[in-house]
C-alpha cells in the first residue's frame, strides 16, 4: 500500500493552506483514533570500522510480531497522521525502556506531515517524557510514491536538522530518490538500496555505480550506509569501496521489541 502523500492527496480540493493545516493538526490531535494497535521490531546498524553496532532501525510489527503489511494495510487517509505520530512514540518508548544508547532510526512519511514545526511536537514530548536524547534520533524518509512537492520535504528535513535530529534518505538508488534529492535535501545520510547491494561482489557495473556514489557523498559531507547485506562477500566488497556502515540479515534480522547485539565475528 502506498502511504506517501495519501493524507495530502485526500484533503479537500478547495482547502487553503490554513484549512489544510487545521485538518492535519486536528487529525493528529483530535482525529480518528487508531482502531488497531501495533509494536516495533528493531534491526541493528553496524560500522565495520569501529566493529560495533551504531544504531537500530525501528520497523512496525503487529502486537504478536506479525509482518509490517498486516499493520500498514489498516492505515488510511483518516488515521495516517495519528499512525505516524504513534510510530514515533512507540519507538522512543521501547528504546528508552531498554536503555538503548545508540542511534534510533525512525521512518517517516512526508505525506503525514503538514507543518514540521507542529508535527514534531509529539516527538519532542515523547523524548522528554522517556528521557531519550533527540540527538540520538534519526528520521528516515520513506518514499513509496512520487513526492511532487520537493520543497515541502526540504522544509521538513531542514527543520529537523536545525533542531538537532539526524535525517536520512532510505532506499537510495531505487524508486524516486535521486541525485536531485541529495543536492536539494542535504540529508546527514543516504541508505543505498539493496537493489544495488545484492551480489555487488559479482557485478562490476554495480560496484562502479556504488563507488562513484560513495565518492560523491564524501565530497558533499553525506554519510553512506548500505542496506540489505546478506553475504560476507557483499559486506567485504562494500567495505573495500569505503562503505563500512551496513545493515542486513547477514548481521541480524529485525527482532521484535529487542535490541540485539551482533556477533563480533561478523564485524571482523
Short mmCIF file of C-alpha atoms in Angstrom, two decimals:
data_model
loop_
_atom_site.label_atom_id
_atom_site.label_comp_id
_atom_site.label_asym_id
_atom_site.label_seq_id
_atom_site.Cartn_x
_atom_site.Cartn_y
_atom_site.Cartn_z
CA UNK A 1 0.00 0.00 0.00
CA UNK A 2 1.35 3.40 -0.91
CA UNK A 3 1.39 5.76 2.04
CA UNK A 4 3.34 8.83 0.93
CA UNK A 5 1.03 11.75 0.21
CA UNK A 6 -2.10 9.76 1.00
CA UNK A 7 -3.18 12.32 3.57
CA UNK A 8 -2.35 15.29 1.39
CA UNK A 9 -3.96 13.84 -1.73
CA UNK A 10 -7.23 13.21 0.06
CA UNK A 11 -7.58 16.66 1.59
CA UNK A 12 -10.49 18.59 0.03
CA UNK A 13 -9.51 20.21 -3.25
CA UNK A 14 -10.75 23.57 -2.01
CA UNK A 15 -8.59 23.50 1.14
CA UNK A 16 -6.41 26.55 1.67
CA UNK A 17 -3.03 26.29 3.36
CA UNK A 18 -4.65 27.39 6.60
CA UNK A 19 -7.57 24.97 6.40
CA UNK A 20 -5.33 22.10 5.29
CA UNK A 21 -3.05 22.73 8.26
CA UNK A 22 -6.03 22.71 10.61
CA UNK A 23 -7.30 19.45 9.12
CA UNK A 24 -3.95 17.73 9.50
CA UNK A 25 -3.35 19.07 13.02
CA UNK A 26 -6.88 18.11 14.10
CA UNK A 27 -6.30 14.64 12.66
CA UNK A 28 -3.27 14.23 14.92
CA UNK A 29 -4.79 15.84 17.97
CA UNK A 30 -8.50 15.12 17.83
CA UNK A 31 -8.95 12.99 14.75
CA UNK A 32 -9.96 9.41 14.30
CA UNK A 33 -8.21 7.26 16.88
CA UNK A 34 -6.46 4.15 15.66
CA UNK A 35 -8.75 1.14 15.94
CA UNK A 36 -5.74 -1.15 15.86
CA UNK A 37 -2.57 -1.45 17.90
CA UNK A 38 0.95 -2.44 16.96
CA UNK A 39 4.52 -2.55 18.19
CA UNK A 40 8.04 -2.40 16.79
CA UNK A 41 10.92 -4.64 15.80
CA UNK A 42 14.49 -3.33 15.68
CA UNK A 43 17.34 -4.15 13.31
CA UNK A 44 20.94 -3.17 14.11
CA UNK A 45 23.04 -0.79 12.03
CA UNK A 46 26.73 -1.64 12.21
CA UNK A 47 30.05 0.02 11.46
CA UNK A 48 32.81 -2.33 10.37
CA UNK A 49 35.43 0.34 11.01
CA UNK A 50 34.62 0.60 14.71
CA UNK A 51 33.44 -3.04 14.80
CA UNK A 52 30.30 -2.03 16.66
CA UNK A 53 26.57 -1.53 16.48
CA UNK A 54 25.91 2.18 15.93
CA UNK A 55 22.12 2.19 15.94
CA UNK A 56 18.83 0.43 15.31
CA UNK A 57 16.09 0.95 12.76
CA UNK A 58 12.55 0.69 14.11
CA UNK A 59 10.18 -1.36 11.96
CA UNK A 60 6.45 -1.64 12.55
CA UNK A 61 5.04 -5.04 13.53
CA UNK A 62 1.78 -6.48 14.83
CA UNK A 63 1.34 -6.98 18.55
CA UNK A 64 2.47 -10.60 18.23
CA UNK A 65 5.27 -9.84 15.80
CA UNK A 66 3.15 -10.10 12.65
CA UNK A 67 4.70 -8.65 9.44
CA UNK A 68 4.54 -4.92 8.72
CA UNK A 69 1.93 -5.24 5.97
CA UNK A 70 -0.65 -6.53 8.48
CA UNK A 71 -0.40 -3.16 10.19
CA UNK A 72 0.13 -0.90 7.18
CA UNK A 73 -2.92 -2.32 5.42
CA UNK A 74 -5.01 -0.69 8.14
CA UNK A 75 -3.63 2.80 7.56
CA UNK A 76 -5.99 5.20 5.79
CA UNK A 77 -6.14 8.89 4.92
CA UNK A 78 -8.14 9.42 8.11
CA UNK A 79 -5.66 7.87 10.51
CA UNK A 80 -2.29 8.34 8.78
CA UNK A 81 -1.36 11.36 10.93
CA UNK A 82 -2.13 9.53 14.15
CA UNK A 83 -0.34 6.43 12.87
CA UNK A 84 2.84 8.36 12.03
CA UNK A 85 2.90 10.04 15.44
CA UNK A 86 2.18 6.77 17.27
CA UNK A 87 5.07 5.03 15.46
CA UNK A 88 7.47 7.67 16.77
CA UNK A 89 6.22 7.45 20.35
CA UNK A 90 6.32 3.65 20.45
CA UNK A 91 9.85 3.51 19.05
CA UNK A 92 11.13 6.09 21.52
CA UNK A 93 9.38 4.44 24.47
CA UNK A 94 10.80 1.00 23.68
CA UNK A 95 14.31 2.38 23.13
CA UNK A 96 14.22 4.28 26.41
CA UNK A 97 12.85 1.28 28.31
CA UNK A 98 15.75 -0.82 27.04
CA UNK A 99 18.27 1.93 27.91
CA UNK A 100 19.36 1.88 24.28
CA UNK A 101 22.12 4.49 23.97
CA UNK A 102 22.72 4.35 20.21
CA UNK A 103 21.02 5.93 17.20
CA UNK A 104 17.29 5.24 16.90
CA UNK A 105 16.23 5.37 13.26
CA UNK A 106 12.55 6.15 12.71
CA UNK A 107 10.85 6.06 9.31
CA UNK A 108 8.56 8.94 8.46
CA UNK A 109 6.13 9.61 5.64
CA UNK A 110 6.26 13.15 4.21
CA UNK A 111 2.56 12.90 3.40
CA UNK A 112 1.81 12.59 7.12
CA UNK A 113 3.45 15.94 7.91
CA UNK A 114 1.90 19.26 7.04
CA UNK A 115 3.94 21.70 9.10
CA UNK A 116 7.07 20.15 10.65
CA UNK A 117 7.15 22.68 13.49
CA UNK A 118 3.72 21.45 14.58
CA UNK A 119 4.07 17.77 13.75
CA UNK A 120 7.35 17.39 15.65
CA UNK A 121 5.78 18.35 18.98
CA UNK A 122 4.64 14.81 19.77
CA UNK A 123 8.18 13.52 19.17
CA UNK A 124 9.67 16.17 21.43
CA UNK A 125 7.17 15.39 24.18
CA UNK A 126 7.88 11.66 23.92
CA UNK A 127 11.65 12.23 24.04
CA UNK A 128 11.23 14.41 27.14
CA UNK A 129 8.78 12.02 28.82
CA UNK A 130 11.00 8.96 28.34
CA UNK A 131 14.32 10.76 28.74
CA UNK A 132 15.61 9.89 25.27
CA UNK A 133 18.11 12.37 23.74
CA UNK A 134 16.87 13.91 20.48
CA UNK A 135 20.40 13.87 19.05
CA UNK A 136 20.12 10.06 19.03
CA UNK A 137 17.02 10.15 16.81
CA UNK A 138 17.38 9.85 13.05
CA UNK A 139 14.41 10.29 10.71
CA UNK A 140 14.43 8.23 7.50
CA UNK A 141 12.38 9.46 4.55
CA UNK A 142 10.12 6.69 3.30
CA UNK A 143 9.29 7.36 -0.35
CA UNK A 144 6.92 4.79 -1.77
CA UNK A 145 5.32 7.25 -4.17
CA UNK A 146 6.40 10.26 -6.18
CA UNK A 147 6.75 13.35 -3.99
CA UNK A 148 5.67 16.25 -6.19
CA UNK A 149 6.40 18.95 -3.62
CA UNK A 150 10.11 18.53 -3.03
CA UNK A 151 10.24 21.95 -1.37
CA UNK A 152 7.90 20.61 1.33
CA UNK A 153 10.21 17.69 2.03
CA UNK A 154 13.18 20.06 2.03
CA UNK A 155 11.42 22.19 4.63
CA UNK A 156 10.82 19.14 6.83
CA UNK A 157 14.44 17.98 6.67
CA UNK A 158 15.84 21.47 7.23
CA UNK A 159 13.62 21.89 10.28
CA UNK A 160 14.57 18.51 11.73
CA UNK A 161 18.28 19.17 11.19
CA UNK A 162 18.01 22.60 12.81
CA UNK A 163 16.52 21.00 15.93
CA UNK A 164 19.35 18.50 16.32
CA UNK A 165 17.71 15.44 14.77
CA UNK A 166 19.53 13.41 12.15
CA UNK A 167 18.00 12.72 8.73
CA UNK A 168 18.47 10.02 6.11
CA UNK A 169 17.16 9.12 2.65
CA UNK A 170 16.10 5.47 2.64
CA UNK A 171 16.29 3.12 -0.37
CA UNK A 172 18.56 5.48 -2.31
CA UNK A 173 19.15 4.31 -5.87
CA UNK A 174 15.67 2.91 -6.40
CA UNK A 175 12.28 4.47 -6.89
CA UNK A 176 12.16 8.26 -6.91
CA UNK A 177 15.12 9.11 -4.65
CA UNK A 178 17.79 10.52 -6.93
CA UNK A 179 20.71 12.95 -7.18
CA UNK A 180 18.36 15.94 -7.16
CA UNK A 181 17.09 14.82 -3.77
CA UNK A 182 20.64 14.55 -2.47
CA UNK A 183 21.50 18.04 -3.75
CA UNK A 184 18.39 19.82 -2.54
CA UNK A 185 17.65 17.98 0.69
CA UNK A 186 21.15 17.76 2.20
CA UNK A 187 20.47 14.75 4.45
CA UNK A 188 23.01 13.54 7.01
CA UNK A 189 22.97 10.09 5.42
CA UNK A 190 21.78 8.11 2.44
CA UNK A 191 20.99 4.41 2.67
CA UNK A 192 21.96 2.58 -0.52
CA UNK A 193 19.09 0.39 -1.64
CA UNK A 194 19.53 -3.37 -1.61
CA UNK A 195 18.94 -3.48 -5.37
CA UNK A 196 22.44 -2.03 -5.76
CA UNK A 197 23.85 -4.16 -2.95
CA UNK A 198 22.65 -7.62 -3.93
CA UNK A 199 25.54 -9.60 -5.49
CA UNK A 200 27.63 -6.44 -5.83
CA UNK A 201 30.72 -8.61 -5.48
CA UNK A 202 29.78 -10.29 -8.76
CA UNK A 203 28.69 -7.26 -10.77
CA UNK A 204 31.27 -4.71 -11.94
CA UNK A 205 28.64 -2.18 -13.04
CA UNK A 206 27.07 -2.13 -9.58
CA UNK A 207 30.47 -1.68 -7.98
CA UNK A 208 31.28 1.26 -10.27
CA UNK A 209 27.94 2.95 -9.57
CA UNK A 210 28.12 2.47 -5.80
CA UNK A 211 31.77 3.52 -5.71
CA UNK A 212 31.05 6.78 -7.54
CA UNK A 213 28.02 7.39 -5.33
CA UNK A 214 30.17 6.91 -2.23
CA UNK A 215 32.85 9.30 -3.53
CA UNK A 216 30.21 11.90 -4.37
CA UNK A 217 28.77 11.67 -0.86
CA UNK A 218 32.25 12.03 0.59
CA UNK A 219 32.66 15.34 -1.25
CA UNK A 220 29.22 16.52 -0.12
CA UNK A 221 29.76 15.53 3.50
CA UNK A 222 26.95 12.95 3.44
CA UNK A 223 27.38 9.66 5.28
CA UNK A 224 26.60 6.40 3.47
CA UNK A 225 25.08 3.17 4.78
CA UNK A 226 24.38 0.10 2.64
CA UNK A 227 21.27 -1.90 3.48
CA UNK A 228 20.22 -5.42 2.65
CA UNK A 229 23.58 -7.13 3.25
CA UNK A 230 23.09 -10.89 3.10
CA UNK A 231 26.55 -12.35 2.45
CA UNK A 232 30.10 -11.86 3.63
CA UNK A 233 31.16 -11.22 0.03
CA UNK A 234 28.73 -8.30 -0.22
CA UNK A 235 29.93 -7.00 3.12
CA UNK A 236 33.60 -7.12 2.13
CA UNK A 237 33.05 -5.64 -1.33
CA UNK A 238 31.22 -2.64 0.12
CA UNK A 239 33.85 -2.20 2.81
CA UNK A 240 36.54 -2.17 0.11
CA UNK A 241 34.66 0.66 -1.58
CA UNK A 242 34.66 2.53 1.71
CA UNK A 243 31.12 1.85 2.91
CA UNK A 244 31.69 0.42 6.38
CA UNK A 245 28.26 1.33 7.75
CA UNK A 246 25.94 -1.52 6.87
CA UNK A 247 22.64 -3.20 7.70
CA UNK A 248 21.10 -6.53 6.74
CA UNK A 249 20.23 -10.11 7.56
CA UNK A 250 23.91 -11.06 7.43
CA UNK A 251 24.35 -9.25 10.73
CA UNK A 252 20.92 -9.77 12.29
CA UNK A 253 17.26 -9.94 11.37
CA UNK A 254 14.85 -7.47 12.98
CA UNK A 255 13.91 -8.65 16.47
CA UNK A 256 10.53 -7.97 17.99
CA UNK A 257 10.82 -5.37 20.77
CA UNK A 258 14.51 -6.26 21.23
CA UNK A 259 17.80 -4.51 20.56
CA UNK A 260 20.05 -7.45 19.78
CA UNK A 261 23.81 -7.39 19.76
CA UNK A 262 25.72 -8.57 16.69
CA UNK A 263 28.19 -11.45 16.81
CA UNK A 264 31.62 -9.84 16.84
CA UNK A 265 32.84 -12.43 14.30
CA UNK A 266 30.52 -10.87 11.72
CA UNK A 267 32.16 -7.47 12.18
CA UNK A 268 35.77 -8.54 11.59
#
